[in-house]
mmCIF file of C-alpha atoms and ligand atoms in Angstrom:
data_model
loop_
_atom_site.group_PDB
_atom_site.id
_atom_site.type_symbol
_atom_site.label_atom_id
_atom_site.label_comp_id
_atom_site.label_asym_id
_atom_site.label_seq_id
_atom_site.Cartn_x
_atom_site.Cartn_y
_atom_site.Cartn_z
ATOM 1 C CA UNK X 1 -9.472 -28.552 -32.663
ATOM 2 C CA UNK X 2 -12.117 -27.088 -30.466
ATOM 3 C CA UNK X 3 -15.360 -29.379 -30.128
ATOM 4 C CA UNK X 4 -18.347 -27.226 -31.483
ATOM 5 C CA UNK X 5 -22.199 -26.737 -29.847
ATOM 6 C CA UNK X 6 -24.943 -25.619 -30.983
ATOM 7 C CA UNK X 7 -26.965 -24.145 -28.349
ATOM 8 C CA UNK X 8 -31.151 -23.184 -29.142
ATOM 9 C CA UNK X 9 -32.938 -21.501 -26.212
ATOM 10 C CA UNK X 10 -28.844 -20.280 -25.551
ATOM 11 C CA UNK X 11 -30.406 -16.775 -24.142
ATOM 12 C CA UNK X 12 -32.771 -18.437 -21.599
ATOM 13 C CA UNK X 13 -32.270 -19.809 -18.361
ATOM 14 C CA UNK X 14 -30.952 -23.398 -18.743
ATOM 15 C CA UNK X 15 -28.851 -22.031 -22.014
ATOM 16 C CA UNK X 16 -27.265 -19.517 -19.603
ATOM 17 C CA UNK X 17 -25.959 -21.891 -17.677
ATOM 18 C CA UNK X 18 -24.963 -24.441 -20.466
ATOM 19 C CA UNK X 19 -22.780 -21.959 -22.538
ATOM 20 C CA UNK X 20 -20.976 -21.099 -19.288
ATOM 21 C CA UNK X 21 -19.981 -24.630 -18.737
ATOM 22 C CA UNK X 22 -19.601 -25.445 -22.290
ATOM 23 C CA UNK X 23 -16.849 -22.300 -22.279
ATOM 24 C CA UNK X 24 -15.393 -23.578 -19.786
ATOM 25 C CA UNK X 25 -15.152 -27.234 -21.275
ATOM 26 C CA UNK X 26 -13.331 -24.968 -24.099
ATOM 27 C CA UNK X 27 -16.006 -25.287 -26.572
ATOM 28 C CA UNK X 28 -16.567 -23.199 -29.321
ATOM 29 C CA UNK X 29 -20.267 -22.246 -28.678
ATOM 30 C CA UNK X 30 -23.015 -20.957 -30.726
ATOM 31 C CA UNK X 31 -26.610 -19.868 -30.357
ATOM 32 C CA UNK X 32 -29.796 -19.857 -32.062
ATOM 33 C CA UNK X 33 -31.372 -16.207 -31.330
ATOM 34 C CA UNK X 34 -34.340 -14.648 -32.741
ATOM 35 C CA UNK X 35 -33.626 -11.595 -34.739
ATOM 36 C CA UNK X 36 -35.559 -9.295 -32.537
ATOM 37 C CA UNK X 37 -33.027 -10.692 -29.694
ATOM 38 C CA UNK X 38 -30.299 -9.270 -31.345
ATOM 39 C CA UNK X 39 -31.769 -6.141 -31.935
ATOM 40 C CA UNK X 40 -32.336 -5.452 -28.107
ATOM 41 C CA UNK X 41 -29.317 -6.843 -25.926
ATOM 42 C CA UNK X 42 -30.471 -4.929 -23.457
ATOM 43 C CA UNK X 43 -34.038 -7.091 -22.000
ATOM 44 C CA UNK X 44 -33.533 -10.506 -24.152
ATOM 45 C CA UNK X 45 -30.126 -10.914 -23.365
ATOM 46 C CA UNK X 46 -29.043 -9.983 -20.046
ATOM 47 C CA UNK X 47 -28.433 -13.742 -19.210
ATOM 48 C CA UNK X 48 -25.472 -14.194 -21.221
ATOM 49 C CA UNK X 49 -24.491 -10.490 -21.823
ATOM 50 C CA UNK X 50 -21.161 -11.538 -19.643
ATOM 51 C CA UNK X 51 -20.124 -13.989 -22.368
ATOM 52 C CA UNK X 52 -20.992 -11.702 -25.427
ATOM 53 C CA UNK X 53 -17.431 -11.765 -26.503
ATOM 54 C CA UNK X 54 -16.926 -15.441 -26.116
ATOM 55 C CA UNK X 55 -19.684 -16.843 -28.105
ATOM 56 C CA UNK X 56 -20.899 -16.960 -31.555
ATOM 57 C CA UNK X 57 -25.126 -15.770 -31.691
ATOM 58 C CA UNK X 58 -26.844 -16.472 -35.040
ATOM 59 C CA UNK X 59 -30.503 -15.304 -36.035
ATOM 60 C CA UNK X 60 -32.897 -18.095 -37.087
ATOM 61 C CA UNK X 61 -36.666 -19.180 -36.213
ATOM 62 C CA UNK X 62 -37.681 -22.319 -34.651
ATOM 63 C CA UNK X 63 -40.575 -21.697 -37.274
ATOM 64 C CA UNK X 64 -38.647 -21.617 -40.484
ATOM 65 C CA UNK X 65 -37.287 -25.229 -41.325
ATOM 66 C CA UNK X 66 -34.744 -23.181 -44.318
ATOM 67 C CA UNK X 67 -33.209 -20.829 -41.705
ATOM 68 C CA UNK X 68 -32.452 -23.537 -39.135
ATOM 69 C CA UNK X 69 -31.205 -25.996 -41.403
ATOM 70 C CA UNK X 70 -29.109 -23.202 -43.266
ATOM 71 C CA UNK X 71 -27.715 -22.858 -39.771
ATOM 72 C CA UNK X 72 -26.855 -26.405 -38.998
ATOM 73 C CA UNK X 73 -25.050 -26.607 -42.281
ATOM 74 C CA UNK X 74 -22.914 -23.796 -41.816
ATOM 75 C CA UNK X 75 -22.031 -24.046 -38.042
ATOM 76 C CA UNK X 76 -21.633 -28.634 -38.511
ATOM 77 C CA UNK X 77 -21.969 -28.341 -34.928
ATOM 78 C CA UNK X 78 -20.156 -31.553 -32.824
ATOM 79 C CA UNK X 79 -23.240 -31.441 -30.188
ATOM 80 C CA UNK X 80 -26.517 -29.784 -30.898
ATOM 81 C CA UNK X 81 -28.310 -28.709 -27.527
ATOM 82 C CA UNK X 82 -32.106 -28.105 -28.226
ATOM 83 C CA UNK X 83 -33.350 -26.172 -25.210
ATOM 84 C CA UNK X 84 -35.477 -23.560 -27.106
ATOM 85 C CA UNK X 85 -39.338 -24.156 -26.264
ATOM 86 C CA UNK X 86 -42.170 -21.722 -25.086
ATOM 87 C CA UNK X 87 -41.733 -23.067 -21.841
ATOM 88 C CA UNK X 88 -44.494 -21.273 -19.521
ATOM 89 C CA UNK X 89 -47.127 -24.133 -18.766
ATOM 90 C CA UNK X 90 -49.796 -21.666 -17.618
ATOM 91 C CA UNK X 91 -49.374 -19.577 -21.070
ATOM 92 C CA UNK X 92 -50.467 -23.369 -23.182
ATOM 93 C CA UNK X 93 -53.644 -23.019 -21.851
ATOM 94 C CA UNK X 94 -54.216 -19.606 -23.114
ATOM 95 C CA UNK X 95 -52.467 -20.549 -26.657
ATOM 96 C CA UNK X 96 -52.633 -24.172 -27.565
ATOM 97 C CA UNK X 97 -51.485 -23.504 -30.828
ATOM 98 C CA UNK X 98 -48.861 -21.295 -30.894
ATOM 99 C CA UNK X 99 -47.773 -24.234 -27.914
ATOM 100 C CA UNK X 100 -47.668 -27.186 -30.233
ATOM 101 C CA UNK X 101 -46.720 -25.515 -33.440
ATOM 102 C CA UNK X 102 -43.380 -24.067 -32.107
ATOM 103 C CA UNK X 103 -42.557 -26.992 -29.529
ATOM 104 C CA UNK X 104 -43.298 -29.621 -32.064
ATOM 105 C CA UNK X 105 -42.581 -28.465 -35.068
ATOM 106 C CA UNK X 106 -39.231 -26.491 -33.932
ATOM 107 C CA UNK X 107 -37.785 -29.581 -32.201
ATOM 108 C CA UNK X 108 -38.452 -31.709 -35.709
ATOM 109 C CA UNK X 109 -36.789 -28.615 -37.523
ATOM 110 C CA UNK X 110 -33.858 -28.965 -35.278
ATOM 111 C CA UNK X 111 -33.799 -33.179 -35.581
ATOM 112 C CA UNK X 112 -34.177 -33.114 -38.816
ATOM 113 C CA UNK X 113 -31.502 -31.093 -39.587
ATOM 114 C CA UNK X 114 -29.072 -32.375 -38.256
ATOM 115 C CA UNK X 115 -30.284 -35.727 -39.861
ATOM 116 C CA UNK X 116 -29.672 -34.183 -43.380
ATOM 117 C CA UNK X 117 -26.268 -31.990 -42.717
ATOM 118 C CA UNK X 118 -24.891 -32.822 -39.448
ATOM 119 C CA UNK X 119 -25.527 -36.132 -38.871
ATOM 120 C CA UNK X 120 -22.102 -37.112 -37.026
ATOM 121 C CA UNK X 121 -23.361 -34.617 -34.404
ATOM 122 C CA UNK X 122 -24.881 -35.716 -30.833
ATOM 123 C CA UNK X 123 -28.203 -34.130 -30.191
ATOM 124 C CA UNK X 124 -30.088 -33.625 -26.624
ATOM 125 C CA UNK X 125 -33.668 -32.545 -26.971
ATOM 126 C CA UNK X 126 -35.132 -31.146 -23.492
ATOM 127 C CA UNK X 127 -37.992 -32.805 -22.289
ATOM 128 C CA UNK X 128 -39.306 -32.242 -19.084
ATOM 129 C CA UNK X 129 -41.476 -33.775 -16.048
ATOM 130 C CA UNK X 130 -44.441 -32.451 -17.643
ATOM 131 C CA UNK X 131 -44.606 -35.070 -19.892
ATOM 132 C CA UNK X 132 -45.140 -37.799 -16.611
ATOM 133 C CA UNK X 133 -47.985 -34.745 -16.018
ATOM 134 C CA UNK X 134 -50.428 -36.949 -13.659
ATOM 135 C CA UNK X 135 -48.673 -39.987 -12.610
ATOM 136 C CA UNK X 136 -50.187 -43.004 -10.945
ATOM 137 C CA UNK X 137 -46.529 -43.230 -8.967
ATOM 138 C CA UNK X 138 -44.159 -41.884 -6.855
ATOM 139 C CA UNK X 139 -41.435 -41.352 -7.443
ATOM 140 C CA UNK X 140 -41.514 -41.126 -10.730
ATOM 141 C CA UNK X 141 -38.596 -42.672 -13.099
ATOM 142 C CA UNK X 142 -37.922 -43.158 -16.951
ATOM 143 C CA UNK X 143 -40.759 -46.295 -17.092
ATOM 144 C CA UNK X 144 -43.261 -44.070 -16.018
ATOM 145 C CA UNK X 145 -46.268 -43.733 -18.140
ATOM 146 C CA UNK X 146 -46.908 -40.194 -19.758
ATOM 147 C CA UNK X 147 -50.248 -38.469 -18.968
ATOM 148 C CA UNK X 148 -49.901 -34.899 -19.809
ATOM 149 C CA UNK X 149 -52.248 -32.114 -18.527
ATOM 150 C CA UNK X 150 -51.706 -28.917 -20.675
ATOM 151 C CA UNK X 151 -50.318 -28.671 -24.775
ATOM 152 C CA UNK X 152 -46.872 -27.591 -23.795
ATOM 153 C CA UNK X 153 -46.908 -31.330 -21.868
ATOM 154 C CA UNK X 154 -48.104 -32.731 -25.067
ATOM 155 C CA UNK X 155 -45.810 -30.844 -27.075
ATOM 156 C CA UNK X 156 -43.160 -32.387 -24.894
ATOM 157 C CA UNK X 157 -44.301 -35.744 -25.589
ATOM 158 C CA UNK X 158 -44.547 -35.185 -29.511
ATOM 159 C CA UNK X 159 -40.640 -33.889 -29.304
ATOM 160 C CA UNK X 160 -39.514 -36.913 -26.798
ATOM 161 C CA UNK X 161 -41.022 -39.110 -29.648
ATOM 162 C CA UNK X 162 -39.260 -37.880 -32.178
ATOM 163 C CA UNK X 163 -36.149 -37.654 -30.835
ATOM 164 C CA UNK X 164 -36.520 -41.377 -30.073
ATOM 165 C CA UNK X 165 -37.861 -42.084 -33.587
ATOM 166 C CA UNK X 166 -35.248 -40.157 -34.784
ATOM 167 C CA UNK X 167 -32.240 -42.389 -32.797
ATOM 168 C CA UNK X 168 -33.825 -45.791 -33.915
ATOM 169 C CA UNK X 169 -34.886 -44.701 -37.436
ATOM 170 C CA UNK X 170 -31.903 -43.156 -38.713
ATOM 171 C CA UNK X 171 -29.436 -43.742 -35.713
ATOM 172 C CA UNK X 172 -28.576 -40.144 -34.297
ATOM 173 C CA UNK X 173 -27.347 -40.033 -31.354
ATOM 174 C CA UNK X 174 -29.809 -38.496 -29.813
ATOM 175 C CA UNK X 175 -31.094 -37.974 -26.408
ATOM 176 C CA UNK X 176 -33.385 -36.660 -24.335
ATOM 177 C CA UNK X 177 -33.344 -35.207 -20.496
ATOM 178 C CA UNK X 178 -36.821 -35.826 -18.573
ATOM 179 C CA UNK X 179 -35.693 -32.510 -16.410
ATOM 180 C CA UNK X 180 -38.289 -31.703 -13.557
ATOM 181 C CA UNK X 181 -38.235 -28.931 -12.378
ATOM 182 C CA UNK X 182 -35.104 -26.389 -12.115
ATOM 183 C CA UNK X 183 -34.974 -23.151 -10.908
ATOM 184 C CA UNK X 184 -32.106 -20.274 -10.053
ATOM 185 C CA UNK X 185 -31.491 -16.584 -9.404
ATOM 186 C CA UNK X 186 -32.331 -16.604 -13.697
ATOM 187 C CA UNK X 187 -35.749 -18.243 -13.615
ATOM 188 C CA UNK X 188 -38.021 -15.833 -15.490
ATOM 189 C CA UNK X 189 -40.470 -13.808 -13.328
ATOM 190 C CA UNK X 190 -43.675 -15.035 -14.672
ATOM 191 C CA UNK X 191 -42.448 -18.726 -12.689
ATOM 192 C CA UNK X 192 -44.000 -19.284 -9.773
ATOM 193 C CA UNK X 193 -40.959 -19.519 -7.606
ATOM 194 C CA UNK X 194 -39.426 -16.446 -8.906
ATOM 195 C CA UNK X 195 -42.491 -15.061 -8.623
ATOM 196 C CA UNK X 196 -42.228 -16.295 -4.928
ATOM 197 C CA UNK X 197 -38.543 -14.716 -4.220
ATOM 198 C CA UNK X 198 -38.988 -11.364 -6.127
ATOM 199 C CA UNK X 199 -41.830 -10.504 -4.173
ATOM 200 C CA UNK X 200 -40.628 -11.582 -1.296
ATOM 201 C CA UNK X 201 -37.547 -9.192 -1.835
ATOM 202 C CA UNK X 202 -40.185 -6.045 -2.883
ATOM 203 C CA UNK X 203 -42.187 -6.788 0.229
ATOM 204 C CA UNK X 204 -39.295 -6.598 2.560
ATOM 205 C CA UNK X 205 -38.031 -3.048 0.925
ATOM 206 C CA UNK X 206 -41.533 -1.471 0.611
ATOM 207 C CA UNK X 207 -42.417 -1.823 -2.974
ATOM 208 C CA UNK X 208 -45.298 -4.076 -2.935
ATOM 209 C CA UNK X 209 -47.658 -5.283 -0.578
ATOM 210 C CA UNK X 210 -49.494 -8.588 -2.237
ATOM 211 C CA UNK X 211 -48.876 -11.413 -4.321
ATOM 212 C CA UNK X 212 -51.269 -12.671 -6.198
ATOM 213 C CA UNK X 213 -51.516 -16.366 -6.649
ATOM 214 C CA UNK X 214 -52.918 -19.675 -7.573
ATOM 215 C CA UNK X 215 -52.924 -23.548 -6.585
ATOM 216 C CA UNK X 216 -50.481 -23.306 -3.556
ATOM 217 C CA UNK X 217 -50.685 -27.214 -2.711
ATOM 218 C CA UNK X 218 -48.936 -28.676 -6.278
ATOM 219 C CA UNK X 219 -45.952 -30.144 -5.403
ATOM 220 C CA UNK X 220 -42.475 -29.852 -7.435
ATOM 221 C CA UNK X 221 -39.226 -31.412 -7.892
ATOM 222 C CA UNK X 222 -37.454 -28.426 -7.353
ATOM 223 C CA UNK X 223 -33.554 -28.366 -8.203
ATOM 224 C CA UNK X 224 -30.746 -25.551 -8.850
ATOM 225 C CA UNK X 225 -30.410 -25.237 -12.907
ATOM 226 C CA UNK X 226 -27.018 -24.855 -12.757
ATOM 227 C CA UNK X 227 -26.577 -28.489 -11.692
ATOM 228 C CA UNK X 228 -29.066 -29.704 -14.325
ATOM 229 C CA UNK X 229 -27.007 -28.712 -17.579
ATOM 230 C CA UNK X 230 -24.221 -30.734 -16.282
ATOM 231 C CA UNK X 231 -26.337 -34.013 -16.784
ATOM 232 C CA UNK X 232 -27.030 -32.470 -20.340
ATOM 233 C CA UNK X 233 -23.540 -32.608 -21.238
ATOM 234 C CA UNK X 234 -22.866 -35.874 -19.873
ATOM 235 C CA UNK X 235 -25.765 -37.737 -21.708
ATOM 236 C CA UNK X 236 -24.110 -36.394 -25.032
ATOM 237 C CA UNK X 237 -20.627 -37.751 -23.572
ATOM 238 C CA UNK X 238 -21.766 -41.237 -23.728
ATOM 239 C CA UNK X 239 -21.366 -44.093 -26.258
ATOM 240 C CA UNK X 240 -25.146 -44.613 -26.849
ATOM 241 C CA UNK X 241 -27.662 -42.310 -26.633
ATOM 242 C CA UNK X 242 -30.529 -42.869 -24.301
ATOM 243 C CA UNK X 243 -33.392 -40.893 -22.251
ATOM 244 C CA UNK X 244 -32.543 -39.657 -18.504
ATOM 245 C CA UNK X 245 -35.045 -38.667 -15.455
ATOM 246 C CA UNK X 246 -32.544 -36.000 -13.848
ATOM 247 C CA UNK X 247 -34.359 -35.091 -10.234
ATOM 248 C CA UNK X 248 -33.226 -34.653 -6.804
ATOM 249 C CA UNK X 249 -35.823 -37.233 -5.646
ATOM 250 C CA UNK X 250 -37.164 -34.469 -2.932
ATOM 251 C CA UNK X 251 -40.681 -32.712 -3.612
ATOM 252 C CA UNK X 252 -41.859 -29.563 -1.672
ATOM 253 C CA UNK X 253 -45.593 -27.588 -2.167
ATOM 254 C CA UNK X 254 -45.673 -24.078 -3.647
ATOM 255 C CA UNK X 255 -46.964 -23.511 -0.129
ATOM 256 C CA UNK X 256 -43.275 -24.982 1.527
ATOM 257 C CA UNK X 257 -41.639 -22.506 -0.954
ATOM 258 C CA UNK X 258 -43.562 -19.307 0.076
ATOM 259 C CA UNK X 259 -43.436 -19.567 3.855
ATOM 260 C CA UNK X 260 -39.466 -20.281 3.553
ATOM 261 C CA UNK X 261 -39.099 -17.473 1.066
ATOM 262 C CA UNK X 262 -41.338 -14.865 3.310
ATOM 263 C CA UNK X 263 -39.799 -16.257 6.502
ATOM 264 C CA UNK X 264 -36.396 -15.798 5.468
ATOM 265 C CA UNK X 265 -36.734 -12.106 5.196
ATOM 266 C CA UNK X 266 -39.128 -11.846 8.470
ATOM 267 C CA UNK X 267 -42.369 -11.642 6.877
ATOM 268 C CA UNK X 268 -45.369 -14.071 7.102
ATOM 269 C CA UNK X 269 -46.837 -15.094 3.407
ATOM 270 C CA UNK X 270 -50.196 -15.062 4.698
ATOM 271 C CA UNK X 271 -50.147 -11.522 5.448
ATOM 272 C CA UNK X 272 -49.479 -10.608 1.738
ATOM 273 C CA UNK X 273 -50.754 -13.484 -0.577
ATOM 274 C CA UNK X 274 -53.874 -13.392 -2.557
ATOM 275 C CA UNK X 275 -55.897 -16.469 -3.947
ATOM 276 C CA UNK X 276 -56.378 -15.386 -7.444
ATOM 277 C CA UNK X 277 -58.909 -17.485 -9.285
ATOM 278 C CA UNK X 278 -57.937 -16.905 -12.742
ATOM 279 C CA UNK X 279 -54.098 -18.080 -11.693
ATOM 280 C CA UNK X 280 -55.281 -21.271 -11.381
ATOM 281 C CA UNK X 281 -54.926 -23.976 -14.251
ATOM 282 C CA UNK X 282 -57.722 -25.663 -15.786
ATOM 283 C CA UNK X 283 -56.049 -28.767 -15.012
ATOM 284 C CA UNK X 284 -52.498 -28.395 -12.981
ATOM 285 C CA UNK X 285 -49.848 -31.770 -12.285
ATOM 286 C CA UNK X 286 -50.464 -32.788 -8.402
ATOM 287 C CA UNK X 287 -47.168 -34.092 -7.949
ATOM 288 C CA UNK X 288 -43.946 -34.724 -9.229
ATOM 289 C CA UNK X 289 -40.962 -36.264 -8.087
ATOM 290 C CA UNK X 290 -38.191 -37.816 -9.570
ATOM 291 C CA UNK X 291 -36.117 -40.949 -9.083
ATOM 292 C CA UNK X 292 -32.813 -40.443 -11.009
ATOM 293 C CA UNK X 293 -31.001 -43.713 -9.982
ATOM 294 C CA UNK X 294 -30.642 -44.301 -13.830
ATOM 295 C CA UNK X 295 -28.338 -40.667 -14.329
ATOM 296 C CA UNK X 296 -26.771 -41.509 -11.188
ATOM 297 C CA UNK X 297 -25.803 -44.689 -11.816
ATOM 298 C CA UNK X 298 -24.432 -44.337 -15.421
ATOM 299 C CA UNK X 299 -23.697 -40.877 -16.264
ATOM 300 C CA UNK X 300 -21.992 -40.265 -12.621
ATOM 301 C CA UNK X 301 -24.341 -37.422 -12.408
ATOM 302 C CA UNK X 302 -25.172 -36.190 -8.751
ATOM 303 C CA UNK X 303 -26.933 -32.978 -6.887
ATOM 304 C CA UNK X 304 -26.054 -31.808 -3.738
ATOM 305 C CA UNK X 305 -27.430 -28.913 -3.072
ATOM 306 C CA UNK X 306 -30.349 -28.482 -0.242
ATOM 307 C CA UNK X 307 -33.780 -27.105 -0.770
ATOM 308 C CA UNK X 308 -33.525 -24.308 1.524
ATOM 309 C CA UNK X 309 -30.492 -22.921 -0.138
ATOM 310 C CA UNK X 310 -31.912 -22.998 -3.585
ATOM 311 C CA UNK X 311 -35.115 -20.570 -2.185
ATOM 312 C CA UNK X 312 -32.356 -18.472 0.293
ATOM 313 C CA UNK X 313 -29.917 -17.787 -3.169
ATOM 314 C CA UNK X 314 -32.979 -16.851 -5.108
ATOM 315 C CA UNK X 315 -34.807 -14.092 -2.334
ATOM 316 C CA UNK X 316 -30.872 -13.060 -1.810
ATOM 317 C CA UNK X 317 -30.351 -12.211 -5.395
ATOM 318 C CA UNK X 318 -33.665 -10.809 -5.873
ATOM 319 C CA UNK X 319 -33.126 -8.150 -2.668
ATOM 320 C CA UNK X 320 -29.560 -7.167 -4.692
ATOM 321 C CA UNK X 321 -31.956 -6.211 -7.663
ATOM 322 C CA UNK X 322 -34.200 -4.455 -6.021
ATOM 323 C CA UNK X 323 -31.802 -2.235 -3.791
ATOM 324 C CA UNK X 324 -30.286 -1.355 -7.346
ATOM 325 C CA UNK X 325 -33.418 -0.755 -8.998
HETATM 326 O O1 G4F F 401 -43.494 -22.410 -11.844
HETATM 327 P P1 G4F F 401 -44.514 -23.065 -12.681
HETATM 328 O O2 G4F F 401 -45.167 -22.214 -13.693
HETATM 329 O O3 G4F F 401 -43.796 -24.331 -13.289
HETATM 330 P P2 G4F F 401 -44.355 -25.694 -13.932
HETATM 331 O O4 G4F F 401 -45.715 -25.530 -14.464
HETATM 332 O O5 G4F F 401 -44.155 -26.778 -12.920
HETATM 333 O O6 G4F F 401 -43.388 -25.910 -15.177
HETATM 334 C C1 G4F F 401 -41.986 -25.699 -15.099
HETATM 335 O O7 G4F F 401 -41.314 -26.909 -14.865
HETATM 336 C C2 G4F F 401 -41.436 -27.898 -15.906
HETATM 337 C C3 G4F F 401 -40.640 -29.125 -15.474
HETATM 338 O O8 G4F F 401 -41.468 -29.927 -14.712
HETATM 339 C C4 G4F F 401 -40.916 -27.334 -17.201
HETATM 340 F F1 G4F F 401 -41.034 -28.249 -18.185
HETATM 341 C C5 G4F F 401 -41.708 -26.084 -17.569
HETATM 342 O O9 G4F F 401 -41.191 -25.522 -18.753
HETATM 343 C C6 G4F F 401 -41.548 -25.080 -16.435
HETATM 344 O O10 G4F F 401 -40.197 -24.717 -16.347
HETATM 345 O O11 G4F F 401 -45.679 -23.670 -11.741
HETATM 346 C C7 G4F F 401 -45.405 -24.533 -10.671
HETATM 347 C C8 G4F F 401 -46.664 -24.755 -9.853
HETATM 348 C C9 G4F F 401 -47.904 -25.146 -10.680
HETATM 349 O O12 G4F F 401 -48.581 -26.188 -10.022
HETATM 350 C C10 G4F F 401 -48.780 -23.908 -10.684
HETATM 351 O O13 G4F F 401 -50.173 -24.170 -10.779
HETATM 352 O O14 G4F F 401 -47.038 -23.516 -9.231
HETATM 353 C C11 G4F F 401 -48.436 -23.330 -9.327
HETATM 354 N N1 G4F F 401 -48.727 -21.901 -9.222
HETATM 355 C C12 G4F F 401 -49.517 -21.338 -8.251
HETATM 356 N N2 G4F F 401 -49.629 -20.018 -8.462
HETATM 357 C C13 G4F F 401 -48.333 -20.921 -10.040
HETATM 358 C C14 G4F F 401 -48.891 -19.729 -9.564
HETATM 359 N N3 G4F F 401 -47.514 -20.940 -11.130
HETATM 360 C C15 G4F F 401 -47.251 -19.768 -11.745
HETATM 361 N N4 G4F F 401 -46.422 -19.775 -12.816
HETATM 362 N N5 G4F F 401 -47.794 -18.583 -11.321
HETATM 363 C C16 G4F F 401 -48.624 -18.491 -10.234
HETATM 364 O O15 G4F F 401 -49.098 -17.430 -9.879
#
């Protein structure tokens, strides 16, 4: 019989990428989708409108405990992915609430859930570097102390804790990914490296002349998504659950990523980019990177891929748009 997921945040980026390698693991996969989502395949679902026909989408809110626990009952998922979050950092400052409420209480929704009708199944929660936030080391690893810097890092935290709570109180197997920070031709626009790559790409073809931006000299972790929900699989693969920093262990500045991404197509950055106060945080993370010895070492998990390839796939893809467009 075919092993059964249950992917939330299945129409974003990382979820993408998951349900492709889940299909491919023969999986029968299904999604948590917001009604509107359904409603309009067209914007909110052009990341997996390729595998329409091969998975199963059902409508449910991260805010309504009765519809996602109705869910979890009727789908008795083997693995539960929970990858659903509002994910943009920069958007927690302007709406702490909304932030916590659907970070927090969504990923209890989820856990709890599956405690009460699914309990058998193996459950990944997504955390993320932003939880580490401002750390007093590099790199940074699993024993890290947390010191967030916006809501959606302390919504993080609050989710990380239950999941934890949730594996040593009632024994799920649940675990969580510390994922810094991953990026691909999918990365929504409002991120700063796709930010980066599609205007990079309407530069070069003559449909925009500036970019508009804020701290240039953070420093990020930055890794191909694609490779990243591999290591989410293989933490739900293992006998015990546990909590994984999955990193390439290389960090680069915003600044590395625009010259590379400008020179690539010819162009200088500094000839288009803008220092836009209000695109700055009120408090931003200086510097992450990750030590993943720990995936490495027991899940067998490993990245290969370079830097410069990541930011070269990403302005490619982005100059096929805009030809099209
Ligand atoms: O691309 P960002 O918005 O990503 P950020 O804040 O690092 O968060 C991403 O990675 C986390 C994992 O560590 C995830 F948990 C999270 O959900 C998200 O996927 O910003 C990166 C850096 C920041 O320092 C920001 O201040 O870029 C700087 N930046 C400079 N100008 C900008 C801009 N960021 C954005 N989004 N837009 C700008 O114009």
């Amino acid at each position: 019989m075919k092993r059964k997921a249950l992917i939330s945040g299945i129409t974003g980026q990382d979820g993408s990428y998951l349900a492709e390698s889940l299909l491919e693991k023969d999986y029968e996969v299904h999604g948590v989708v917001r009604r509107v989502a359904i409603e309009d395949p067209e914007h909110r679902l052009w990341r997996i409108k390729h595998i329409l026909g091969d998975i199963e989408l059902h409508p449910a809110s991260l805010e309504s405990y009765p519809s996602i626990f109705r869910l979890m009952r009727a789908v008795q998922p083997n693995e539960v992915y929970h990858l659903a979050a509002q994910s943009f950092v920069s958007y927690s400052f302007e709406d702490e609430f909304s932030t916590l409420n659907t970070n927090i209480n969504g990923t209890h929704y989820m856990l709890s859930s599956v405690r009460e009708v699914a309990s058998r199944a193996r459950f990944y929660f997504a955390g993320s570097s932003e939880m580490i936030g401002e750390a007093n080391v590099t790199p940074q690893n699993e024993l890290t102390p947390f010191h967030p810097r916006s809501a959606y890092g302390i919504s993080k935290v609050a989710g990380f804790e239950l999941t934890r709570n949730y594996r040593e109180a009632y024994r799920l197997h649940a675990s969580s990914g510390i994922l810094f920070n991953h990026e691909s031709p999918r990365r929504g626009f409002e991120f700063v490296t796709r930010k980066i790559t599609s205007h990079a790409a309407k530069v070069k073809l003559g449909l925009s002349n500036e970019l508009r931006l804020g701290n240039l000299d953070a420093y990020r972790d930055w890794c191909h998504a694609g490779e990243y929900v591999r290591a989410m699989w293989l933490m739900l693969q293992q006998d015990a659950p546990d909590d994984y920093v999955i990193a390439t262990g290389e960090a680069h500045s915003v600044r590395e990523f625009l010259e590379i991404a400008f020179r690539y197509v010819g162009l200088d950055y500094q000839d288009y980019v803008v220092s836009d106060p209000q695109l700055y945080r009120p408090a931003d993370v200086t510097l992450l990177r990750g030590d993943s010895s720990k995936a490495r070492a027991r899940l067998g998990w490993s990245y290969n891929r370079s830097f410069l390839d990541l930011v070269r796939e990403m302005v490619d893809r982005d100059l096929e748009y805009y030809k099209k467009a």
